[in-house]
Coordinates of C-alpha atoms in Angstrom, one line a residue:
M166 CA 162.8 189.5 107.1
S167 CA 161.7 191.6 104.1
V168 CA 159.2 194.3 105.0
L169 CA 157.2 196.6 102.7
E170 CA 157.8 199.9 104.4
E171 CA 155.8 202.3 102.2
M172 CA 154.2 202.9 98.9
R173 CA 153.6 206.2 97.0
I174 CA 150.7 206.2 94.7
R175 CA 150.1 208.9 92.1
S176 CA 147.2 209.3 89.6
L177 CA 145.9 205.8 90.1
G178 CA 142.1 205.5 90.0
V179 CA 140.6 207.8 92.6
I180 CA 143.9 208.4 94.2
D181 CA 145.6 211.6 93.2
D182 CA 148.8 211.5 95.3
A183 CA 149.0 209.4 98.5
V184 CA 151.7 207.7 100.6
V185 CA 150.9 204.4 102.3
E186 CA 153.0 203.8 105.4
L187 CA 152.8 200.2 106.5
S188 CA 153.6 198.5 109.8
P189 CA 156.1 195.6 109.9
G190 CA 153.3 193.8 111.8
F191 CA 149.6 194.0 111.1
T192 CA 148.3 196.9 109.0
A193 CA 144.5 197.4 108.4
V194 CA 143.4 199.6 105.5
T195 CA 139.8 200.9 106.0
G196 CA 137.5 203.5 104.5
E197 CA 134.1 204.0 103.0
T198 CA 133.0 202.1 100.0
G199 CA 134.4 203.7 96.9
A200 CA 137.1 205.6 98.8
G201 CA 139.9 203.7 97.0
K202 CA 140.9 201.0 99.5
T203 CA 141.3 198.4 96.7
M204 CA 143.7 200.8 95.0
V205 CA 146.2 199.8 97.7
V206 CA 145.9 196.2 96.5
T207 CA 146.1 197.3 92.9
S208 CA 149.2 199.4 93.6
L209 CA 151.0 196.5 95.2
G210 CA 150.0 194.3 92.3
L211 CA 151.6 196.7 89.9
L212 CA 154.8 196.8 91.9
L213 CA 154.9 193.0 91.7
G214 CA 154.5 192.7 88.0
G215 CA 150.7 192.7 87.7
R216 CA 149.0 193.5 84.4
A217 CA 149.1 197.2 83.5
D218 CA 145.6 198.4 82.7
P219 CA 145.5 202.0 81.2
A220 CA 142.0 202.3 82.5
L221 CA 143.6 202.6 86.0
V222 CA 145.2 205.9 85.1
R223 CA 143.4 208.8 86.7
V224 CA 141.3 210.9 84.2
G225 CA 143.4 213.8 82.9
A226 CA 146.7 212.3 84.0
K227 CA 149.4 211.2 81.5
A228 CA 150.5 208.2 83.6
A229 CA 150.0 206.4 86.9
V230 CA 153.0 205.9 89.1
V231 CA 153.5 203.5 92.0
E232 CA 156.7 203.5 94.0
G233 CA 157.6 201.1 96.8
R234 CA 160.3 200.7 99.4
I235 CA 161.0 197.2 100.7
T236 CA 163.7 196.4 103.2
V237 CA 165.6 193.2 102.4
S238 CA 168.2 191.2 104.2
D239 CA 171.6 190.3 102.7
G240 CA 171.4 186.9 101.1
D241 CA 167.6 186.9 100.7
A242 CA 166.5 185.3 97.5
A243 CA 164.7 188.5 96.5
A244 CA 167.9 190.6 97.1
L245 CA 170.0 188.1 95.1
R246 CA 167.5 188.2 92.2
A247 CA 167.4 192.0 92.3
E248 CA 171.2 192.2 92.2
E249 CA 171.3 189.8 89.3
A250 CA 169.1 192.2 87.4
G251 CA 171.5 195.0 88.1
A252 CA 169.6 196.7 91.0
E253 CA 171.4 198.5 93.8
L254 CA 170.2 198.5 97.4
D255 CA 169.6 201.8 99.1
D256 CA 170.7 201.4 102.7
G257 CA 169.4 197.9 102.9
A258 CA 166.2 198.8 101.0
L259 CA 165.0 197.9 97.5
L260 CA 163.2 200.6 95.6
I261 CA 160.6 199.5 93.1
S262 CA 158.8 201.7 90.6
R263 CA 156.1 201.0 88.0
T264 CA 154.7 203.5 85.6
V265 CA 151.6 202.9 83.4
S266 CA 150.8 205.5 80.7
A267 CA 147.3 206.4 79.6
E268 CA 148.3 204.9 76.2
G269 CA 149.0 201.6 77.8
R270 CA 152.8 201.6 77.9
S271 CA 154.4 200.2 81.1
R272 CA 157.8 200.7 82.5
A273 CA 159.4 199.1 85.6
H274 CA 162.5 200.1 87.6
L275 CA 164.2 198.1 90.3
G276 CA 166.9 199.6 92.5
G277 CA 167.5 202.4 90.0
R278 CA 167.8 200.1 87.0
S279 CA 165.2 199.7 84.2
V280 CA 164.1 196.1 84.2
P281 CA 161.5 193.9 82.4
V282 CA 158.2 193.6 84.2
G283 CA 158.9 189.8 84.4
V284 CA 161.7 190.5 86.9
L285 CA 159.1 192.1 89.3
T286 CA 156.9 189.0 88.9
E287 CA 159.8 186.8 89.9
L288 CA 160.4 188.9 93.0
A289 CA 156.7 188.6 93.9
D290 CA 157.0 184.9 94.6
E291 CA 159.7 185.6 97.2
L292 CA 158.1 188.7 98.8
V293 CA 154.4 188.7 98.9
A294 CA 151.4 186.4 99.0
V295 CA 148.3 188.3 97.7
H296 CA 144.8 186.9 98.6
G297 CA 141.5 188.3 97.6
Q298 CA 138.1 187.2 96.3
T299 CA 139.7 186.0 93.0
D300 CA 142.2 184.0 95.0
Q301 CA 139.4 182.3 96.9
Q302 CA 137.8 181.4 93.6
G303 CA 141.2 179.9 92.6
L304 CA 141.2 177.8 95.7
L305 CA 138.0 176.2 94.4
K306 CA 139.9 174.6 91.5
P307 CA 141.2 171.0 92.2
A308 CA 144.5 171.8 90.4
R309 CA 145.1 174.7 92.8
Q310 CA 144.2 172.5 95.7
R311 CA 146.7 169.9 94.7
G312 CA 149.3 172.7 94.3
A313 CA 148.5 173.9 97.8
L314 CA 148.9 170.4 99.2
D315 CA 152.2 169.9 97.4
R316 CA 153.5 173.2 98.7
Y317 CA 152.6 172.3 102.2
A318 CA 154.2 168.8 101.9
G319 CA 157.5 170.3 100.9
D320 CA 160.4 167.9 100.2
G321 CA 158.1 164.9 100.9
V322 CA 156.3 165.5 97.6
E323 CA 158.9 167.7 95.8
V324 CA 161.6 165.0 95.7
P325 CA 159.5 162.2 94.2
H326 CA 157.7 164.8 92.0
T327 CA 161.0 166.0 90.5
K328 CA 162.0 162.5 89.6
Y329 CA 158.5 161.7 88.3
A330 CA 158.4 164.8 86.2
A331 CA 161.7 164.0 84.6
A332 CA 160.6 160.4 83.8
Y333 CA 157.3 161.7 82.5
R334 CA 159.0 164.1 80.1
R335 CA 161.2 161.3 78.8
L336 CA 158.3 158.9 78.4
R337 CA 156.4 161.5 76.4
A338 CA 159.4 162.0 74.1
V339 CA 159.9 158.2 73.7
A340 CA 156.2 157.6 73.1
T341 CA 156.1 160.3 70.4
E342 CA 159.1 158.8 68.6
V343 CA 157.7 155.3 68.7
E344 CA 154.4 156.7 67.3
E345 CA 156.2 158.6 64.6
L346 CA 158.3 155.6 63.6
T347 CA 155.2 153.3 63.6
T348 CA 152.8 155.5 61.8
R349 CA 155.4 156.5 59.1
A350 CA 156.6 152.9 58.6
R351 CA 155.1 152.7 55.1
E352 CA 156.6 156.1 54.0
R353 CA 159.9 155.1 55.4
A354 CA 159.8 151.7 53.7
Q355 CA 159.1 153.4 50.4
E356 CA 162.0 155.8 51.0
A357 CA 164.3 152.9 51.8
D358 CA 163.3 151.1 48.5
L359 CA 164.0 154.2 46.5
L360 CA 167.4 154.6 48.1
R361 CA 168.3 151.0 47.7
F362 CA 167.4 151.1 44.0
G363 CA 169.4 154.2 43.4
L364 CA 172.4 152.9 45.3
N365 CA 172.3 149.7 43.3
E366 CA 172.3 151.8 40.1
V367 CA 175.3 153.7 41.2
A368 CA 177.1 150.6 42.3
A369 CA 176.4 148.8 39.0
V370 CA 178.1 151.6 37.1
E371 CA 181.0 152.1 39.6
P372 CA 181.8 155.7 38.6
L373 CA 185.2 157.1 39.5
P374 CA 185.9 160.6 40.7
G375 CA 186.5 162.9 37.7
E376 CA 185.7 160.1 35.2
D377 CA 183.1 162.1 33.4
V378 CA 185.5 165.0 32.7
E379 CA 188.2 162.6 31.4
L380 CA 185.9 160.7 29.1
A381 CA 184.4 163.9 27.7
A382 CA 187.9 165.0 26.7
E383 CA 188.7 161.6 25.2
A384 CA 185.5 161.5 23.2
E385 CA 186.2 165.0 21.8
R386 CA 189.6 163.8 20.7
L387 CA 188.5 160.5 19.1
G388 CA 185.7 162.2 17.3
H389 CA 188.0 164.5 15.5
A390 CA 191.0 162.2 15.1
E391 CA 191.5 162.7 11.3
A392 CA 191.3 166.4 11.4
L393 CA 193.7 166.5 14.4
A394 CA 196.2 164.2 12.6
S395 CA 196.1 166.2 9.4
A396 CA 196.6 169.5 11.3
A397 CA 199.6 168.0 13.2
S398 CA 201.2 166.7 10.0
L399 CA 200.8 170.0 8.2
A400 CA 202.3 171.9 11.2
H401 CA 205.2 169.5 11.4
T402 CA 206.0 170.0 7.6
A403 CA 205.9 173.8 8.1
L404 CA 208.3 173.6 10.9
A405 CA 210.7 170.7 9.8
G406 CA 210.1 170.6 6.0
N407 CA 209.0 167.9 3.6
P408 CA 211.6 165.1 3.0
E409 CA 210.1 164.4 -0.3
D410 CA 210.4 168.1 -1.5
P411 CA 214.0 169.3 -1.1
E412 CA 213.0 172.7 -2.4
S413 CA 210.4 173.4 0.3
V414 CA 211.1 176.1 2.8
D415 CA 210.6 175.3 6.5
A416 CA 210.7 177.4 9.7
T417 CA 213.6 175.3 11.2
T418 CA 215.9 175.9 8.2
V419 CA 215.0 179.7 8.1
V420 CA 215.7 180.2 11.8
A421 CA 218.9 178.2 11.6
A422 CA 220.1 180.5 8.8
A423 CA 219.3 183.5 10.9
G424 CA 221.3 182.1 13.7
Q425 CA 224.3 181.4 11.5
A426 CA 224.2 184.9 10.2
L427 CA 224.3 186.4 13.6
D428 CA 226.9 184.1 15.1
G429 CA 229.6 185.5 12.8
V430 CA 229.3 189.0 14.2
R431 CA 228.0 188.6 17.7
A432 CA 231.4 189.3 19.2
H433 CA 231.3 192.9 18.1
D434 CA 228.1 194.0 19.9
P435 CA 226.6 192.6 23.1
A436 CA 223.1 193.7 22.0
L437 CA 223.4 191.7 18.8
A438 CA 224.8 188.8 20.8
A439 CA 221.6 188.8 23.0
L440 CA 219.4 188.7 19.9
A441 CA 221.5 185.8 18.6
D442 CA 220.9 183.9 21.9
R443 CA 217.1 184.4 21.5
V444 CA 217.2 183.1 18.0
G445 CA 219.0 180.1 19.3
E446 CA 216.3 179.5 21.9
I447 CA 213.7 179.7 19.1
S448 CA 215.6 177.1 17.1
I449 CA 215.6 174.7 20.0
L450 CA 211.9 175.3 20.7
L451 CA 211.0 174.7 17.1
A452 CA 212.9 171.5 17.1
D453 CA 211.1 170.3 20.3
V454 CA 207.7 171.2 19.0
S455 CA 208.4 169.6 15.6
G456 CA 209.4 166.4 17.3
E457 CA 206.3 166.3 19.5
L458 CA 204.1 167.0 16.5
A459 CA 205.6 164.1 14.6
G460 CA 205.0 161.8 17.6
Y461 CA 201.4 163.1 18.0
A462 CA 200.6 162.4 14.4
D463 CA 202.0 159.0 14.5
Q464 CA 200.1 158.0 17.7
L465 CA 196.8 159.5 16.8
D466 CA 194.8 157.0 14.9
A467 CA 191.0 157.0 14.4
D468 CA 189.7 154.2 16.6
P469 CA 185.9 153.8 16.1
V470 CA 185.8 150.9 18.6
R471 CA 187.4 152.9 21.4
L472 CA 185.1 155.8 20.6
A473 CA 182.1 153.6 20.9
V474 CA 183.3 152.3 24.2
V475 CA 183.8 155.8 25.5
E476 CA 180.4 157.0 24.4
E477 CA 178.7 154.0 25.9
R478 CA 180.4 154.7 29.2
R479 CA 179.5 158.3 29.0
A480 CA 175.9 157.4 28.5
A481 CA 175.9 155.3 31.6
L482 CA 177.4 158.1 33.6
T483 CA 174.9 160.6 32.2
A484 CA 172.0 158.3 33.3
L485 CA 173.3 158.7 36.9
T486 CA 173.8 162.5 36.7
R487 CA 170.3 163.0 35.4
K488 CA 168.9 161.4 38.6
Y489 CA 171.4 161.9 41.4
G490 CA 173.6 164.9 40.7
E491 CA 174.8 167.4 38.2
D492 CA 178.1 165.6 37.8
I493 CA 179.8 162.4 39.0
A494 CA 181.2 164.2 42.1
A495 CA 177.7 165.1 43.2
V496 CA 176.5 161.5 42.4
L497 CA 179.2 160.0 44.6
A498 CA 178.2 162.5 47.4
W499 CA 174.5 161.5 47.1
A500 CA 175.5 157.8 47.2
Q501 CA 177.5 158.3 50.4
E502 CA 174.7 160.3 52.1
G503 CA 172.0 157.8 50.8
A504 CA 173.9 154.9 52.2
G505 CA 173.9 156.5 55.7
R506 CA 170.2 157.3 55.5
L507 CA 169.4 153.7 54.3
T508 CA 171.3 152.3 57.3
E509 CA 169.2 154.5 59.5
L510 CA 165.9 153.5 57.9
E511 CA 166.9 149.8 57.9
G512 CA 167.5 150.1 61.7
D513 CA 164.0 151.4 62.4
D514 CA 162.6 148.0 63.4
E515 CA 165.5 147.6 65.9
R516 CA 165.0 151.2 67.0
I517 CA 161.3 150.7 67.6
G518 CA 162.1 147.6 69.7
E519 CA 164.6 149.6 71.8
L520 CA 162.2 152.5 72.3
T521 CA 159.3 150.2 73.1
A522 CA 161.4 148.5 75.8
E523 CA 162.4 151.9 77.2
R524 CA 158.8 153.1 77.1
D525 CA 157.7 150.0 79.1
A526 CA 160.5 150.6 81.6
L527 CA 159.6 154.2 82.0
R528 CA 156.0 153.4 82.6
A529 CA 157.1 150.9 85.3
E530 CA 159.3 153.6 86.8
L531 CA 156.4 156.1 86.7
S532 CA 154.2 153.6 88.6
V533 CA 156.7 153.4 91.4
L534 CA 157.3 157.2 91.5
G535 CA 153.5 157.8 91.1
Q536 CA 152.8 155.5 94.1
A537 CA 155.4 157.4 96.1
L538 CA 153.7 160.7 95.2
T539 CA 150.3 159.3 96.2
D540 CA 151.6 158.1 99.5
A541 CA 153.4 161.4 100.2
R542 CA 150.3 163.4 99.3
T543 CA 148.0 161.1 101.4
E544 CA 150.3 161.5 104.4
A545 CA 150.6 165.3 104.0
A546 CA 146.9 165.7 103.3
A547 CA 146.1 164.2 106.8
R548 CA 148.5 166.6 108.5
F549 CA 147.4 169.6 106.4
A550 CA 143.7 168.9 107.0
D551 CA 144.2 168.5 110.8
A552 CA 146.2 171.8 110.9
V553 CA 143.5 173.7 108.9
T554 CA 140.7 172.2 111.0
E555 CA 142.5 173.3 114.2
E556 CA 142.8 176.8 112.8
L557 CA 139.1 176.8 111.9
A558 CA 138.3 176.1 115.5
S559 CA 140.0 179.4 116.4
L560 CA 138.0 181.1 113.6
A561 CA 134.5 180.5 115.2
M562 CA 134.1 177.2 113.3
P563 CA 134.7 174.8 116.2
H564 CA 132.8 171.9 114.7
A565 CA 134.0 172.2 111.1
R566 CA 136.2 169.5 109.7
V567 CA 138.4 169.9 106.7
S568 CA 139.7 166.8 104.8
F569 CA 141.4 166.1 101.5
A570 CA 140.2 163.5 99.0
V571 CA 143.2 162.0 97.2
R572 CA 141.9 159.8 94.4
Q573 CA 142.7 158.5 90.9
T574 CA 140.7 157.9 87.8
E575 CA 140.6 154.4 86.3
A576 CA 142.3 154.1 82.9
A577 CA 140.3 152.6 80.0
D578 CA 143.1 150.1 79.5
E579 CA 146.5 149.2 80.8
A580 CA 148.3 150.9 77.9
S581 CA 146.9 154.3 78.8
G582 CA 147.6 154.2 82.5
I583 CA 150.2 153.4 85.2
D584 CA 149.8 151.0 88.1
I585 CA 148.9 152.7 91.4
G586 CA 147.7 150.5 94.2
G587 CA 147.1 147.6 91.9
R588 CA 144.9 149.6 89.5
S589 CA 145.7 151.0 86.1
V590 CA 144.9 154.8 86.4
L591 CA 145.3 157.9 84.3
Y592 CA 148.3 160.0 84.9
G593 CA 149.8 163.3 83.9
P594 CA 152.8 165.6 84.4
S595 CA 152.0 166.0 88.2
G596 CA 151.2 162.3 88.9
A597 CA 148.0 160.3 88.9
D598 CA 146.3 162.1 91.8
E599 CA 143.2 164.2 91.8
V600 CA 143.1 166.3 95.0
E601 CA 140.0 168.0 96.3
L602 CA 139.6 169.9 99.5
L603 CA 136.4 168.9 101.4
L604 CA 134.6 170.7 104.2
A605 CA 132.1 169.3 106.7
P606 CA 130.8 172.5 108.5
H607 CA 129.2 170.7 111.4
P608 CA 129.0 167.2 112.9
G609 CA 126.9 164.9 110.9
A610 CA 127.4 166.8 107.7
Q611 CA 128.9 164.9 104.8
P612 CA 132.2 166.3 103.6
R613 CA 131.6 168.2 100.4
P614 CA 133.9 170.1 98.1
I615 CA 134.4 173.6 99.4
A616 CA 133.0 175.0 96.2
K617 CA 129.7 173.4 97.1
G618 CA 129.8 173.1 100.9
A619 CA 131.1 176.5 102.0
S620 CA 129.3 179.8 102.3
G621 CA 131.2 183.0 101.4
G622 CA 132.1 183.6 105.0
E623 CA 133.2 180.0 105.6
L624 CA 135.3 180.1 102.4
S625 CA 137.0 183.3 103.6
R626 CA 137.9 181.6 106.9
V627 CA 139.0 178.4 105.2
M628 CA 141.3 180.6 103.1
L629 CA 142.7 182.4 106.1
A630 CA 143.2 179.1 108.0
V631 CA 145.1 177.6 105.0
E632 CA 147.3 180.7 104.9
V633 CA 148.0 180.6 108.6
V634 CA 149.0 176.9 108.3
F635 CA 151.3 177.9 105.3
A636 CA 152.9 180.6 107.4
G637 CA 154.2 177.9 109.7
S638 CA 155.6 175.6 106.9
D639 CA 156.4 177.8 103.9
P640 CA 156.3 181.5 105.0
V641 CA 156.6 184.5 102.8
P642 CA 157.6 187.9 104.2
T643 CA 154.3 189.8 103.5
Y644 CA 150.7 188.7 103.2
L645 CA 148.1 191.0 101.6
F646 CA 144.4 190.1 102.2
D647 CA 141.7 192.0 100.2
E648 CA 138.3 191.5 101.7
V649 CA 139.2 188.1 103.0
D650 CA 136.7 188.7 105.8
A651 CA 133.8 189.0 103.3
G652 CA 130.7 187.4 104.7
V653 CA 132.0 187.2 108.2
G654 CA 130.6 189.0 111.2
G655 CA 130.1 189.0 114.9
K656 CA 132.3 186.6 117.0
A657 CA 133.8 185.1 113.8
A658 CA 135.0 188.5 112.8
V659 CA 136.8 188.9 116.1
E660 CA 138.5 185.5 115.6
V661 CA 139.5 186.5 112.1
G662 CA 141.2 189.6 113.5
R663 CA 142.8 187.6 116.2
R664 CA 144.3 185.0 113.8
L665 CA 145.5 187.7 111.5
A666 CA 147.3 189.3 114.4
K667 CA 148.8 185.9 115.2
L668 CA 150.0 185.6 111.6
A669 CA 151.6 189.1 111.9
R670 CA 153.9 187.8 114.7
S671 CA 155.9 185.9 112.0
A672 CA 155.2 188.0 108.9
Q673 CA 154.0 191.4 107.7
V674 CA 150.2 191.4 107.2
V675 CA 148.2 194.0 105.3
V676 CA 144.4 193.6 105.3
V677 CA 141.9 195.7 103.3
T678 CA 138.8 195.3 105.5
H679 CA 135.4 196.7 106.2
L680 CA 135.1 195.0 109.6
P681 CA 135.9 196.9 112.8
Q682 CA 136.5 193.6 114.7
V683 CA 139.4 192.9 112.3
A684 CA 140.8 196.5 112.1
A685 CA 140.9 196.7 115.9
F686 CA 143.6 194.0 116.1
A687 CA 145.9 195.9 113.7
D688 CA 149.2 197.4 114.9
R689 CA 148.5 200.3 112.5
Q690 CA 145.2 201.4 110.9
L691 CA 145.2 203.4 107.7
L692 CA 142.2 205.4 106.6
V693 CA 141.5 205.9 102.9
E694 CA 139.2 208.8 102.5
K695 CA 138.2 211.0 99.5
T696 CA 137.2 214.6 99.3
V697 CA 135.5 216.4 96.5
D698 CA 136.5 219.9 95.4
G699 CA 134.8 220.8 92.2
S700 CA 135.3 218.1 89.6
V701 CA 138.5 216.6 91.0
T702 CA 138.3 213.7 93.5
R703 CA 141.3 213.1 95.6
S704 CA 142.0 210.4 98.1
G705 CA 144.3 210.7 101.1
V706 CA 145.7 207.9 103.2
T707 CA 146.3 208.8 106.9
V708 CA 147.5 206.8 109.9
L709 CA 144.9 206.7 112.6
E710 CA 145.9 207.0 116.2
G711 CA 144.1 207.7 119.5
E712 CA 140.8 209.5 119.1
D713 CA 140.8 209.3 115.3
R714 CA 141.0 205.6 115.4
V715 CA 138.1 205.3 117.8
R716 CA 136.1 207.5 115.5
E717 CA 136.8 205.4 112.5
L718 CA 136.0 202.2 114.3
S719 CA 132.8 203.8 115.5
R720 CA 131.8 204.7 112.0
M721 CA 132.6 201.1 110.8
L722 CA 130.4 199.7 113.7
A723 CA 127.4 202.0 113.4
G724 CA 127.9 204.3 110.6
Q725 CA 128.1 207.2 113.2
E726 CA 131.4 208.5 114.3
D727 CA 129.9 210.3 117.4
S728 CA 127.6 207.5 118.7
E729 CA 128.4 207.0 122.3
T730 CA 127.4 203.3 122.1
A731 CA 129.5 202.8 119.0
R732 CA 132.5 204.6 120.7
A733 CA 132.2 202.4 123.7
H734 CA 132.1 199.3 121.6
A735 CA 135.1 200.6 119.6
E736 CA 137.1 201.2 122.7
E737 CA 136.1 197.7 124.0
L738 CA 137.3 196.2 120.7
L739 CA 140.7 198.0 121.0
A740 CA 141.1 196.9 124.6
T741 CA 140.3 193.3 123.7
A742 CA 142.9 193.4 120.9
R743 CA 145.6 195.0 123.2
A744 CA 144.9 192.3 125.8
D745 CA 145.4 189.6 123.3
G746 CA 148.6 191.2 122.0

């Protein structure tokens, strides 16, 4: 079992520097009002990821520091989570440190490793249950009461609740999609019409990939056919000569003459032979170009009809590129994407039908799972109420009776609810049940919500009874109670101390108390006391034993440490506690 062994507190509130050594069993923290008892609770809260308030830093100090040492067992969930965060155990103990600067910055260390504060919060769930006045107020909220009942019920509620939560999330997603498809039906129909019109335009033209580029080149050529033909003819004459003018000089004849002049002497010099070869290559190239120019000129005819066809086709393609893409390649890409989107939009009616059927099936499934949740909670509520009632009998409330009201709220119509017990009721992520803890403090009294039917002392005892019951079904290693005995006195206070001692047999219990009847049952009593020297207030935390403990209990009983009557009563309390132990 994990045990909080000790805490060192520095510069926190009224505490300058103190070490709190805790018992593995029941530790009571006592002291005069304002001595700093609640700083013990605050310190533990900081160690477990609580909010860092710079106002807690002692005046004149740069930072408040709380360090804790918790023994853990191998395989504990807390130990595994700490190791995941990179922490190292120190001889089976987990060292935790939290620093809060006066400027508000906060740092956390776990097992020698700096960690996010959230890691400490995760550990808190495994290590400590903290209860104080604020927690009692929390117990007054129906949502917290339902959570407490579910926690007590264990797998009986958790199993159907897990299935219910998954079905609920899916139902919300399906309902959202149906609503979106339905409410946007007009927009989507308009989008489909626009896509259909555009795709029809593209299909009517039937553009081919690269067609716009090819037609642009052809239009350019046809538009300048005469100039091109004239240029080709002149170039051919310059290269091959004019048959009608025997005296004309042409490039082919000139180059041929140059080649003949070199051929006669090429054998005498390799360099000249190389030049002769190059002249020969030029002659061949001239002949080829001359022939192609003749063919080009012959084939190139001005064709106004073809030019008109080309321009008309280009106009049709341009109409597409103005609307659907910068070129035909982009238009074809848009058409492909648009066809897919249109298929999706045209399938909306079918999709709505499928989703509506799934929604109805999920609501039917939720009805079954919600009924299972209700049945499990109702069964667990009876057991839980009986167990808490039994505990209250041991806390000087022998005639009190605790019960749970598990009920549902009627839905306005079937569409907004699920069927539970033959009725359409409202539902949410945790089921359809509203759970409320009721208390009848004495026979004949009508059960009333504990927020209205319990006094402060009764509420404290109900809280303690609930925690004792939890300890048997869902224990945590350490319980911290801050003034849980508020409003309790006399015999009831003795019974509170006795039940806390019983709880300490299976877990570590730390109680901040002002009642001697409670403190007497502790295995260890810590005194928080402050002294004043000048302007500096310091608090010390000391373990009380023997005569010192009797004196403190006497002070708590009568406000007088040396009162013989109070001392006798204190010794009697201690003897009663030892006899029970």
